[in-house]
Coordinates of N, CA and C and ligand atoms in Angstrom, one line a residue:
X713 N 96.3 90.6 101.4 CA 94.9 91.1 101.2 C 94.4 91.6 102.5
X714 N 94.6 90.9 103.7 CA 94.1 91.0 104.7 C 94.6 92.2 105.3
X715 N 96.2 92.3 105.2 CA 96.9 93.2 105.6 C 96.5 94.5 105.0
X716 N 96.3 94.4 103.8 CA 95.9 95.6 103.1 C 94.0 96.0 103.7
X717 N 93.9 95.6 104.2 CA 92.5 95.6 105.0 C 92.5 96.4 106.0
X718 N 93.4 95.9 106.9 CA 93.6 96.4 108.2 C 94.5 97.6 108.3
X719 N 95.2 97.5 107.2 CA 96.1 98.7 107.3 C 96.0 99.6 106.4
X720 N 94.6 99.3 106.1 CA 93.8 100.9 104.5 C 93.9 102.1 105.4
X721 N 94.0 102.4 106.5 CA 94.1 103.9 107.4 C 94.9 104.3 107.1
X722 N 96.4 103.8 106.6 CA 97.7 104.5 106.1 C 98.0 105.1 105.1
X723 N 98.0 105.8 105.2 CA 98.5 106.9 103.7 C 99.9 106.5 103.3
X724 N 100.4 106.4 104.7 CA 102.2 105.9 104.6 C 102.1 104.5 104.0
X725 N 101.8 103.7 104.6 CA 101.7 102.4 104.3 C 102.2 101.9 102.6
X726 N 102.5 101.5 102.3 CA 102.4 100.8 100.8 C 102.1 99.2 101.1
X727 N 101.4 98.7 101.0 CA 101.1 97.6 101.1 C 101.4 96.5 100.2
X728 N 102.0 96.8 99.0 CA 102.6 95.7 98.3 C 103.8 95.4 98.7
X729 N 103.9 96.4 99.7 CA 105.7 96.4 99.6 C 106.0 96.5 101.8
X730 N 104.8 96.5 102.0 CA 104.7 96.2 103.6 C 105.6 94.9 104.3
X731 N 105.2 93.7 103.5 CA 105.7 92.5 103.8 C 107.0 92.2 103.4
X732 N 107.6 93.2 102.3 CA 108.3 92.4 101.7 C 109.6 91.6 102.1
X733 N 110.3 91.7 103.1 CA 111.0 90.7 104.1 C 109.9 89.8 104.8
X734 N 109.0 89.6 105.0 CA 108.5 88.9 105.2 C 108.4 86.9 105.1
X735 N 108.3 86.2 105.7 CA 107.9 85.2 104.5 C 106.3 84.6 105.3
X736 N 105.5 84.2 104.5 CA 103.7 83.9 104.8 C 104.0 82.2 105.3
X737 N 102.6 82.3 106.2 CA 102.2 81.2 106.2 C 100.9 81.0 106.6
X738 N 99.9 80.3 106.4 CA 98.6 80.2 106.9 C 98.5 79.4 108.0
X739 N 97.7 80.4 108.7 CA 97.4 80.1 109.9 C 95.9 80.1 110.8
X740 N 95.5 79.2 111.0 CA 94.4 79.1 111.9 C 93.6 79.4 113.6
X741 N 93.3 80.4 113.6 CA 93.1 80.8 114.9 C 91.7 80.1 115.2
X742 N 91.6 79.6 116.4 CA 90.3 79.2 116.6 C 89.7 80.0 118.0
X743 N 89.0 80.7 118.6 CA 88.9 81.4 120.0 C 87.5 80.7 120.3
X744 N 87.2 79.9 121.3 CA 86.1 78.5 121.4 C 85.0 79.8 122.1
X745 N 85.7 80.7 123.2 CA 84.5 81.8 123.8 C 84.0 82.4 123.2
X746 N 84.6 83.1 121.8 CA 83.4 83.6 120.8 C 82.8 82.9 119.4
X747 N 83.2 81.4 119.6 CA 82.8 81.0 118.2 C 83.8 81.6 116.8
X748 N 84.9 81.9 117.1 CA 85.3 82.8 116.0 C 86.1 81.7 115.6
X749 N 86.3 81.9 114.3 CA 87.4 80.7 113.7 C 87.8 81.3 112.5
X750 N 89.0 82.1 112.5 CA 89.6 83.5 111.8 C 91.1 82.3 111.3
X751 N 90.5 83.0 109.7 CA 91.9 82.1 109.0 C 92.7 83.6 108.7
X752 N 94.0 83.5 109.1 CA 94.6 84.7 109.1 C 96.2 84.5 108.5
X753 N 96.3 85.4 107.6 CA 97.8 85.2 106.9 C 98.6 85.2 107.7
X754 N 100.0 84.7 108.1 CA 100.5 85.0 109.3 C 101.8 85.4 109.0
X755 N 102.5 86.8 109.5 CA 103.2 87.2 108.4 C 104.7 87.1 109.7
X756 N 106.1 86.4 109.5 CA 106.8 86.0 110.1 C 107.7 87.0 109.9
X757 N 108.5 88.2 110.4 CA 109.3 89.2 110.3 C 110.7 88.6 111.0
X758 N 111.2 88.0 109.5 CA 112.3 87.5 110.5 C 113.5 88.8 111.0
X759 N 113.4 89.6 110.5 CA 114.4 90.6 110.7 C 114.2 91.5 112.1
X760 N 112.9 91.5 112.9 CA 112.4 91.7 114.3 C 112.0 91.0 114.8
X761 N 112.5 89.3 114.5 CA 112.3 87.9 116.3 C 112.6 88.3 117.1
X762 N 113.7 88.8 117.2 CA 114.3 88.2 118.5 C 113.6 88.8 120.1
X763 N 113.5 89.7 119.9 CA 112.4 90.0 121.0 C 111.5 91.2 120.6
X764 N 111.0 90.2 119.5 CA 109.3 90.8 118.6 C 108.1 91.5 119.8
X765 N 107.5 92.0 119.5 CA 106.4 92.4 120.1 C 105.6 92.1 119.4
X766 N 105.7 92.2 118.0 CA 105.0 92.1 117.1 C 104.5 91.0 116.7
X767 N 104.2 89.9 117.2 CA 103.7 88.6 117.2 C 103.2 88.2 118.9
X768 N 101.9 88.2 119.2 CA 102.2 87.5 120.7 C 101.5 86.3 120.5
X769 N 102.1 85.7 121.5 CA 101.4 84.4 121.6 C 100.1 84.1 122.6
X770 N 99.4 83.3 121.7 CA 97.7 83.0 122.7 C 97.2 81.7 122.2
X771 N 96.7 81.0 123.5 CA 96.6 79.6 123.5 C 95.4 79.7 121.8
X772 N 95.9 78.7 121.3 CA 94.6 78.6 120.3 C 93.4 77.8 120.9
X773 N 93.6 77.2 121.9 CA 92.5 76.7 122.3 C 92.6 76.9 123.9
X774 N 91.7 77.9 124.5 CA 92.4 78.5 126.0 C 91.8 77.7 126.9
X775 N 91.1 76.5 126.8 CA 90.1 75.9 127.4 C 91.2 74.3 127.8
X776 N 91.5 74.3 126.3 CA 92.1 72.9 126.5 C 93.0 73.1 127.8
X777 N 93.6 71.4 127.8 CA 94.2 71.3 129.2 C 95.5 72.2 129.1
X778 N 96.5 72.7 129.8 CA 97.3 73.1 129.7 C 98.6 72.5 128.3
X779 N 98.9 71.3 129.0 CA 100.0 70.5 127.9 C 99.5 70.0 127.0
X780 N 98.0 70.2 126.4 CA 97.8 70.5 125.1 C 97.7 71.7 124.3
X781 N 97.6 72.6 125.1 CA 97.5 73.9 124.1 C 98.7 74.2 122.8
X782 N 97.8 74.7 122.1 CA 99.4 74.8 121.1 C 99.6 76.6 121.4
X783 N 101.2 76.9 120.8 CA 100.7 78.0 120.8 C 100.6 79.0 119.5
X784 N 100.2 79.8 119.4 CA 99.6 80.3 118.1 C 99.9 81.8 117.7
X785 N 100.8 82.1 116.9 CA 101.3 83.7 116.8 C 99.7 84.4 116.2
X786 N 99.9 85.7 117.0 CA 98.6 86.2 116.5 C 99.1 87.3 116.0
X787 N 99.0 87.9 114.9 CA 99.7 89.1 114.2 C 99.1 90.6 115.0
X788 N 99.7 91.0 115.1 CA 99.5 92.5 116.1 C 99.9 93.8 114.7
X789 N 98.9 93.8 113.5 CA 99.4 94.3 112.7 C 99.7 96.3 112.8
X790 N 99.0 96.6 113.7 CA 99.3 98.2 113.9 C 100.9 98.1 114.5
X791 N 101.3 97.2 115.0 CA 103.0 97.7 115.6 C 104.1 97.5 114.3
X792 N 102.9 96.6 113.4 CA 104.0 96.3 112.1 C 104.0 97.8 111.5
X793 N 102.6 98.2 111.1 CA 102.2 99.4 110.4 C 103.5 100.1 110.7
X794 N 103.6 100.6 111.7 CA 104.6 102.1 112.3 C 106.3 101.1 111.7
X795 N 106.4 100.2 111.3 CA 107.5 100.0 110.7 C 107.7 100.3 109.5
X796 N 106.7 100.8 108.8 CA 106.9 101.4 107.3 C 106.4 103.1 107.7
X797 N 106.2 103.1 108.7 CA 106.1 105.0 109.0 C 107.4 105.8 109.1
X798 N 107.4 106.4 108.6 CA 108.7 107.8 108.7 C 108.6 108.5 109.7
X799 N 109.6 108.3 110.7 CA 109.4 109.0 112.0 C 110.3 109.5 112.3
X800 N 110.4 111.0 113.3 CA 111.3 112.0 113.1 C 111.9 111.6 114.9
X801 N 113.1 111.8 114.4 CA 113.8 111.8 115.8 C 115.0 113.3 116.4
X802 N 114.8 113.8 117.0 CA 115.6 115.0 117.8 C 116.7 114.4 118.4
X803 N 117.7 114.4 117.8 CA 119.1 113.8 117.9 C 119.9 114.9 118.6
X804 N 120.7 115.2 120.4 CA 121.5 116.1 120.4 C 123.0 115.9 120.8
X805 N 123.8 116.4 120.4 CA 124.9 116.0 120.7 C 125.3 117.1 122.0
X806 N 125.1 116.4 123.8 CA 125.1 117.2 124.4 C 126.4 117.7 125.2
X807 N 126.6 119.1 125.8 CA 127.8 119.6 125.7 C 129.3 118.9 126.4
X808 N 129.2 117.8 126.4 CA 130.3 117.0 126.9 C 130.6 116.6 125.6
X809 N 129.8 116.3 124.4 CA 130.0 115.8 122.9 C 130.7 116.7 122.3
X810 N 130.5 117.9 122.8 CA 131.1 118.9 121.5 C 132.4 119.1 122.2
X811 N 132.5 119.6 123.5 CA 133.6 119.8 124.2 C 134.9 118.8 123.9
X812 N 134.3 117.4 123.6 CA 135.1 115.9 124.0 C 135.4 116.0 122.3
X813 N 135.0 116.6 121.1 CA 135.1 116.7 119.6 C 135.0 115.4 119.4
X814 N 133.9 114.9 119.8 CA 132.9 113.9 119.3 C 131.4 114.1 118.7
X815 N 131.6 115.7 118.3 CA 130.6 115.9 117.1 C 130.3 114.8 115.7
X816 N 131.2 115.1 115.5 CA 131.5 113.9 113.8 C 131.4 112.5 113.9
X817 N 131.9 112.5 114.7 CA 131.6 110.5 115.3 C 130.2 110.7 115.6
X818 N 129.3 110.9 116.6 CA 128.3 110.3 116.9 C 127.5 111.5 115.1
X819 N 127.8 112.5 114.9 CA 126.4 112.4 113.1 C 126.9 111.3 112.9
X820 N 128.0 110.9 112.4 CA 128.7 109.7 111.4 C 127.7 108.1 111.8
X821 N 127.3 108.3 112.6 CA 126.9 107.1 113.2 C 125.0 107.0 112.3
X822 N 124.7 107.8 112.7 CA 123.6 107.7 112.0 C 123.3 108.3 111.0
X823 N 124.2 109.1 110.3 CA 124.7 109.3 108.5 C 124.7 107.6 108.0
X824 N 125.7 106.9 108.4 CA 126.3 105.8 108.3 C 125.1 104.7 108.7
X825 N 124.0 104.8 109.0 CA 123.0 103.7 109.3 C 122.0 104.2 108.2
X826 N 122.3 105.1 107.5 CA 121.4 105.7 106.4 C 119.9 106.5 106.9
X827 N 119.8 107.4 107.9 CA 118.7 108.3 108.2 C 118.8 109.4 107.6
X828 N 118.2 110.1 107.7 CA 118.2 111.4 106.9 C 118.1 112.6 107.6
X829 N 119.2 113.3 107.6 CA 119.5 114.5 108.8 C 118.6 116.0 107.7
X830 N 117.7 116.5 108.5 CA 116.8 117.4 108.3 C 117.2 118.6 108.9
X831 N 118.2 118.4 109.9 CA 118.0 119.9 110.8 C 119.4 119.5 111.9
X832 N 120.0 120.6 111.5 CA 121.3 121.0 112.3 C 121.9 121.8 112.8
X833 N 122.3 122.1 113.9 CA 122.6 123.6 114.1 C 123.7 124.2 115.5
X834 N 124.7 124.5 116.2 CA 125.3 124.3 116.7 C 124.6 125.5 117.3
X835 N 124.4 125.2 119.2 CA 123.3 126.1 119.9 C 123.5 126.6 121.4
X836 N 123.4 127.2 122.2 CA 124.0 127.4 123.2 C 122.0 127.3 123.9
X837 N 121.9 126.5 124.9 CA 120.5 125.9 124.9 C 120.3 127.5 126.7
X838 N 119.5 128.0 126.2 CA 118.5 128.6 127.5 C 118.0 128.2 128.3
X839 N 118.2 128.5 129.7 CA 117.6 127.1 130.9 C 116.0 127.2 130.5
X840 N 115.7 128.1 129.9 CA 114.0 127.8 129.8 C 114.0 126.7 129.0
X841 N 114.7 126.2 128.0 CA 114.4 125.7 126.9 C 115.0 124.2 127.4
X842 N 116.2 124.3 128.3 CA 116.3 122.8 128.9 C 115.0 122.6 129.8
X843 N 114.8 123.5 130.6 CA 113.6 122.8 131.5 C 112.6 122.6 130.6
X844 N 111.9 123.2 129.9 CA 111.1 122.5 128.9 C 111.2 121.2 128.6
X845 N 112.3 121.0 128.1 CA 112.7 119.9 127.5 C 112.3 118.2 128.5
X846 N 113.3 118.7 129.3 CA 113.4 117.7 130.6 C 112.4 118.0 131.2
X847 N 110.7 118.7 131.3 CA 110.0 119.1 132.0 C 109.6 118.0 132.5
X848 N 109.5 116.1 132.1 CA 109.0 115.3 133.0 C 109.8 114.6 134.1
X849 N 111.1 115.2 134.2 CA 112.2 115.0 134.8 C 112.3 116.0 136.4
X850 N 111.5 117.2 136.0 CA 111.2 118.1 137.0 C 111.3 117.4 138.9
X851 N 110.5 116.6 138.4 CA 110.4 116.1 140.0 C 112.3 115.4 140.8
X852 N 112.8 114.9 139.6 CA 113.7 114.1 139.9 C 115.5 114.7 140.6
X853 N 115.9 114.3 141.6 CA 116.7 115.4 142.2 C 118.0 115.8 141.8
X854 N 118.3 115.0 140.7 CA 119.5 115.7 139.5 C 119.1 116.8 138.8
X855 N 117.7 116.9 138.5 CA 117.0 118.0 137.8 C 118.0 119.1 137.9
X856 N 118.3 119.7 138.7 CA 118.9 121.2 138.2 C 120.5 120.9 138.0
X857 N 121.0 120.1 138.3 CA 122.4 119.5 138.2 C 122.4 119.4 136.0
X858 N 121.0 118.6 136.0 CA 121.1 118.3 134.8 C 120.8 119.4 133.5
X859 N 120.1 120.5 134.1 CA 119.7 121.7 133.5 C 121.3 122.6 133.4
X860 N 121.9 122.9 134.3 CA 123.4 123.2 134.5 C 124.0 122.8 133.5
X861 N 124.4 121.1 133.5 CA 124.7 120.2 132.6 C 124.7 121.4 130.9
X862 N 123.2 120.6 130.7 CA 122.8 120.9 129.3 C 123.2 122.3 128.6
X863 N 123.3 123.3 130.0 CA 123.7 124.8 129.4 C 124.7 124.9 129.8
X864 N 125.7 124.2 129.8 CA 127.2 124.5 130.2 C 127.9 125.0 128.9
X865 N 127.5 124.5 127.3 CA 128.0 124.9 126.7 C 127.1 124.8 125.5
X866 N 127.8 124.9 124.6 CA 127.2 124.5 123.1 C 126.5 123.1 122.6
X867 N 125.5 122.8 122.5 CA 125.0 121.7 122.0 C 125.1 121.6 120.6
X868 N 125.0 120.3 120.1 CA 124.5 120.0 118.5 C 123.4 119.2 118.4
X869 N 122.3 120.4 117.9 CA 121.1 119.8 117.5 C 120.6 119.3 116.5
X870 N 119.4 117.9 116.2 CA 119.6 117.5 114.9 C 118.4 116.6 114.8
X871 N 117.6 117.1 113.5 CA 116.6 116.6 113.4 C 116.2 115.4 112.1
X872 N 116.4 113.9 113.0 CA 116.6 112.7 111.7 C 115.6 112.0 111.3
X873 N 115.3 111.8 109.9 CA 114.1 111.3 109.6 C 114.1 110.0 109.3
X874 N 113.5 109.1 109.3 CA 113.6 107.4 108.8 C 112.1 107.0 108.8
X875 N 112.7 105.4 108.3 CA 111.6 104.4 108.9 C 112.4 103.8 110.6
X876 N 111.1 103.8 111.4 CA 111.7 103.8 113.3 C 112.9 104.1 113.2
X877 N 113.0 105.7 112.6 CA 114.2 106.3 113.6 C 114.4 106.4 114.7
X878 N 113.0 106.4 115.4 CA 113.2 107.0 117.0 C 113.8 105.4 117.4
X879 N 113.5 104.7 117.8 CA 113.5 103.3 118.3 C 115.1 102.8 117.7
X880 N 115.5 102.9 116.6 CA 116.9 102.6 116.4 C 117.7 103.9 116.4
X881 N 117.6 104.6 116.9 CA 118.0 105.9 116.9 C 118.4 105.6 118.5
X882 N 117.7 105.1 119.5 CA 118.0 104.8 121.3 C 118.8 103.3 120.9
X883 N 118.4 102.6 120.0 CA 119.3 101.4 120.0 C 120.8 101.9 119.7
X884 N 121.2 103.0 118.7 CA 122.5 103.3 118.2 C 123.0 104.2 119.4
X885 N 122.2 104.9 120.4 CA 122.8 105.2 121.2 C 122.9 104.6 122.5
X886 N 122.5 104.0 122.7 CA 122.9 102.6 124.0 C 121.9 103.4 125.4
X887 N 122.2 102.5 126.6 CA 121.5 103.0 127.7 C 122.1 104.4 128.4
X888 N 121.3 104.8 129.2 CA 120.9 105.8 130.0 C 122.4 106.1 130.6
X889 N 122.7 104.7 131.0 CA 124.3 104.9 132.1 C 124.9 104.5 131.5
X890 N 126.0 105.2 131.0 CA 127.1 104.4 129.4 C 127.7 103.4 130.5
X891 N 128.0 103.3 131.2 CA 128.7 101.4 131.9 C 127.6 100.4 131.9
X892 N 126.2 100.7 131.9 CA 125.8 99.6 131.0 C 125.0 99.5 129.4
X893 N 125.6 100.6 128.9 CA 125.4 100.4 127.6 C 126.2 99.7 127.2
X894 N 125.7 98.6 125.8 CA 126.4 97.9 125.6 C 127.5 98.5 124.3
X895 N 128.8 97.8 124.5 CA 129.6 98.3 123.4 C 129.2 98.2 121.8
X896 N 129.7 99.2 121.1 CA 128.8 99.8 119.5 C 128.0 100.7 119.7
X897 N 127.4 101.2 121.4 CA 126.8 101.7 120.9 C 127.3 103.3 121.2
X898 N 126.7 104.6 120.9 CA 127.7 105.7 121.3 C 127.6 105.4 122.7
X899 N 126.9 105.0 123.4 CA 127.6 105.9 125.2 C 128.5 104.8 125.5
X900 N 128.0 103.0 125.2 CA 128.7 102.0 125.3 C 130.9 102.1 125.2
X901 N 130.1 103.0 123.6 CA 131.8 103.5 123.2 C 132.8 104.9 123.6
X902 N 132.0 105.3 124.3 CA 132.1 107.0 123.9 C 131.4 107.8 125.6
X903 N 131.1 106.9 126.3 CA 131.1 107.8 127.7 C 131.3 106.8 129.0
X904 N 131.0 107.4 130.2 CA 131.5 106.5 131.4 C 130.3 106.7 132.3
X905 N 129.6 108.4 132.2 CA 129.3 108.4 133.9 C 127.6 109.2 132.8
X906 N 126.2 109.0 133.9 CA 125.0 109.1 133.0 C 125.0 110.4 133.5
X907 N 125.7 111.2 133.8 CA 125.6 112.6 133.4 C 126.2 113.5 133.0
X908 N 127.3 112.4 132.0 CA 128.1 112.7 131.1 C 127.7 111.7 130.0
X909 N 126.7 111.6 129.5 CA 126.4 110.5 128.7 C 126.2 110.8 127.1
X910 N 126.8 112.2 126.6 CA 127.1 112.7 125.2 C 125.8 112.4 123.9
X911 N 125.2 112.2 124.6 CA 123.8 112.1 123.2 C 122.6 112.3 123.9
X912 N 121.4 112.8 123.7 CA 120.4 112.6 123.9 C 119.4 112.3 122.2
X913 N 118.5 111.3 122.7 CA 117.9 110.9 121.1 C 116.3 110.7 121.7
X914 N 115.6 110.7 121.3 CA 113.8 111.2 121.8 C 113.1 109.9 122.0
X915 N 112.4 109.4 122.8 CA 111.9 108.5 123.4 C 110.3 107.5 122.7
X916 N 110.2 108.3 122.2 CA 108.8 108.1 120.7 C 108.7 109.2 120.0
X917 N 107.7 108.9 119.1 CA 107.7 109.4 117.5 C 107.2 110.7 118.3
X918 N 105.9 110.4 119.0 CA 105.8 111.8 119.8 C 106.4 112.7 120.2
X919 N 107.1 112.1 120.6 CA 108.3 113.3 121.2 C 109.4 113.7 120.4
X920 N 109.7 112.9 119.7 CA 110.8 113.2 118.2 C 109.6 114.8 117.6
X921 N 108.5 114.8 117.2 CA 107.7 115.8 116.5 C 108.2 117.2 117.8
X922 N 107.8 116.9 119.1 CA 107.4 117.7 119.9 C 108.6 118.2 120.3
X923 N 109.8 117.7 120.3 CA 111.4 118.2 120.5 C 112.0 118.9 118.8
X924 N 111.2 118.2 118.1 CA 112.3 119.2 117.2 C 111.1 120.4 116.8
X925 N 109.8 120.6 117.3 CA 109.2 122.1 117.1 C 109.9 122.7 118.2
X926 N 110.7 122.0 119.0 CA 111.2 122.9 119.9 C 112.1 123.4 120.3
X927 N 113.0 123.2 119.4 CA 114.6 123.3 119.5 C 114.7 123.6 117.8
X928 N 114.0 123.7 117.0 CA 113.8 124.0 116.0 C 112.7 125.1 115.5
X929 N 113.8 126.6 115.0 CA 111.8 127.5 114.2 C 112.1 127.1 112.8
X930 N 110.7 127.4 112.5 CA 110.4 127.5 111.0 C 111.1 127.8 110.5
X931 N 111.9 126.8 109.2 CA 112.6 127.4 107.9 C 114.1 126.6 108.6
X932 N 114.3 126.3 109.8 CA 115.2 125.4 110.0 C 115.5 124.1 109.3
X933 N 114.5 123.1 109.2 CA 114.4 122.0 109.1 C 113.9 122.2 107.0
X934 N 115.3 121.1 106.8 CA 115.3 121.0 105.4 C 114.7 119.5 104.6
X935 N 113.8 119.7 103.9 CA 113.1 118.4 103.2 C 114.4 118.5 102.2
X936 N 114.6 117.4 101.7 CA 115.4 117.1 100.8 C 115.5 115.4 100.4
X937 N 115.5 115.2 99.6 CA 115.5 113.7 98.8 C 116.8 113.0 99.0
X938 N 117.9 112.5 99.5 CA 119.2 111.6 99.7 C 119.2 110.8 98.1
X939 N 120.3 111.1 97.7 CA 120.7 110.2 96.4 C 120.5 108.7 96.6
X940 N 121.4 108.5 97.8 CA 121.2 107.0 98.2 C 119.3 106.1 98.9
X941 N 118.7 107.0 98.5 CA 117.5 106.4 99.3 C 117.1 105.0 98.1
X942 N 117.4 104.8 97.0 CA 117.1 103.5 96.5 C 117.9 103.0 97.0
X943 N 118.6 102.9 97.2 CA 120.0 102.0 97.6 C 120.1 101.3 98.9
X944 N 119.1 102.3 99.8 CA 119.0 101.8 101.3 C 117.5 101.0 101.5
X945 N 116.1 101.4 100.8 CA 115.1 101.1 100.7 C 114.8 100.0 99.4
X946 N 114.0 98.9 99.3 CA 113.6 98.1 98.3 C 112.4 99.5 97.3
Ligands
DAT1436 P1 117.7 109.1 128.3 O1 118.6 110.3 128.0 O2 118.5 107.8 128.1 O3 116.5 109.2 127.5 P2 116.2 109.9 130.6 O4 115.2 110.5 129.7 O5 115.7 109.0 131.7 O6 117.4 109.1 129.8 O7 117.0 111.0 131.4 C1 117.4 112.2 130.7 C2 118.8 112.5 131.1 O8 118.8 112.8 132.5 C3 119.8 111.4 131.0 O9 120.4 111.3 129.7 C4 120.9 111.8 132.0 C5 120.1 112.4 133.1 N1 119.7 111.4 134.1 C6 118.8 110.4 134.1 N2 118.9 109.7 135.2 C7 119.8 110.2 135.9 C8 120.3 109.9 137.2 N3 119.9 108.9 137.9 N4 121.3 110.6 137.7 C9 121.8 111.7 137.0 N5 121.4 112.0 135.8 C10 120.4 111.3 135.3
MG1437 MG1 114.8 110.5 127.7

């Protein structure tokens, strides 16, 4: 109920079905500087602990002595929200991917995690349209090395829809420098040197929208319903 309170601004949202990995417990927040003493569902996601954001911790009593304080999850429910949001990610497979005919392997990867590919198209990228892209990169002194790069050949561009695509979409592709990405992931498996790093995947939901209006015109990008979406979704 509460949840459904705080999260009435979503149109996305379904709220009976927000929790539903979840498991409840009640919980008592007490904060002694405002008098406030807030009984609050406390909703435990065990499928994002491990290094949650989405719970932090605060003394329930910030006054008491130190080695009495308990500590007390406080629900941070807007970072839960954007886990039932559908968010678009600009997936490219860059020209060392196509070259190396590791096209099919890295779709396959997130075909195979069940996202939904909207927009595809095999592209030969215009330095205007790399420096655009990389435009917060400008300052940085690989910049034209990396512009070079990106138009050396044919890219594959590709626009994937989910719930936190963007955010498991950089997890399925691993870090920046494939020797320390970890193995599973594409660069972990699939590259050596970070300017040969065969994927680029969009950094927030923001930029997932603002990359595929941009590497994408009108009438590219296909809405379409996946057979398997019960199968992947409760
Ligand atoms: P990512 O592609 O993981 O989002 P980024 O946005 O920081 O990384 O950089 C964009 C690309 O620029 C990156 O995929 C490869 C290149 N790049 C980044 N840092 C670099 C560096 N130190 N030397 C050479 N190329 C680099
Ligand atoms: Mg980036």
């Amino acid at each position: 109920m509460e949840a459904l309170a705080v999260l009435g601004g979503s149109p996305c949202a379904s709220p009976s079905s927000l929790f539903r990995s979840a498991t409840h417990r009640t919980t008592t927040l007490s904060y002694t500087h405002s008098h406030l003493n807030l009984h609050r569902s406390h909703h435990k996601l065990a499928t994002f602990r491990p290094q949650s954001n989405l719970l932090s911790y605060y003394p329930s009593r910030p006054l008491a002595p130190k080695k009495n304080r308990k500590k007390t999850h406080i629900f941070l429910p807007h970072l839960v929200a954007s886990l039932e949001k559908v968010d678009k990610s600009y997936i490219m497979v860059k020209p060392d991917g196509v070259q190396r005919g590791l096209v099919g392997e890295i779709i396959s990867r997130f075909e195979k995690k069940g996202f939904k590919l909207t927009g595809l198209k095999l592209f030969q990228c215009p330095k205007e349209l790399a420096e655009e892209h990389y435009k917060d990169l400008k300052s940085k002194s690989f910049f034209p090395k990396l512009i070079d790069y990106i138009t050396s050949g044919p890219v594959v561009c590709m626009a994937w829809e989910g719930v936190g695509v963007v955010a498991s979409a950089r997890k399925l592709i691993g870090a920046t420098n494939p020797l320390q990405a970890e193995p599973g992931t594409i660069r972990g498996d699939l590259a050596v040197q970070t300017g040969r790093n065969v994927v680029h995947g969009s950094d927030s939901p923001e930029n997932g929208e603002r990359e595929i209006a941009l590497w994408f015109k009108e009438g590219e990008i296909c809405e379409w319903s996946p057979a398997q979406a019960q199968w992947l979704m409760e």
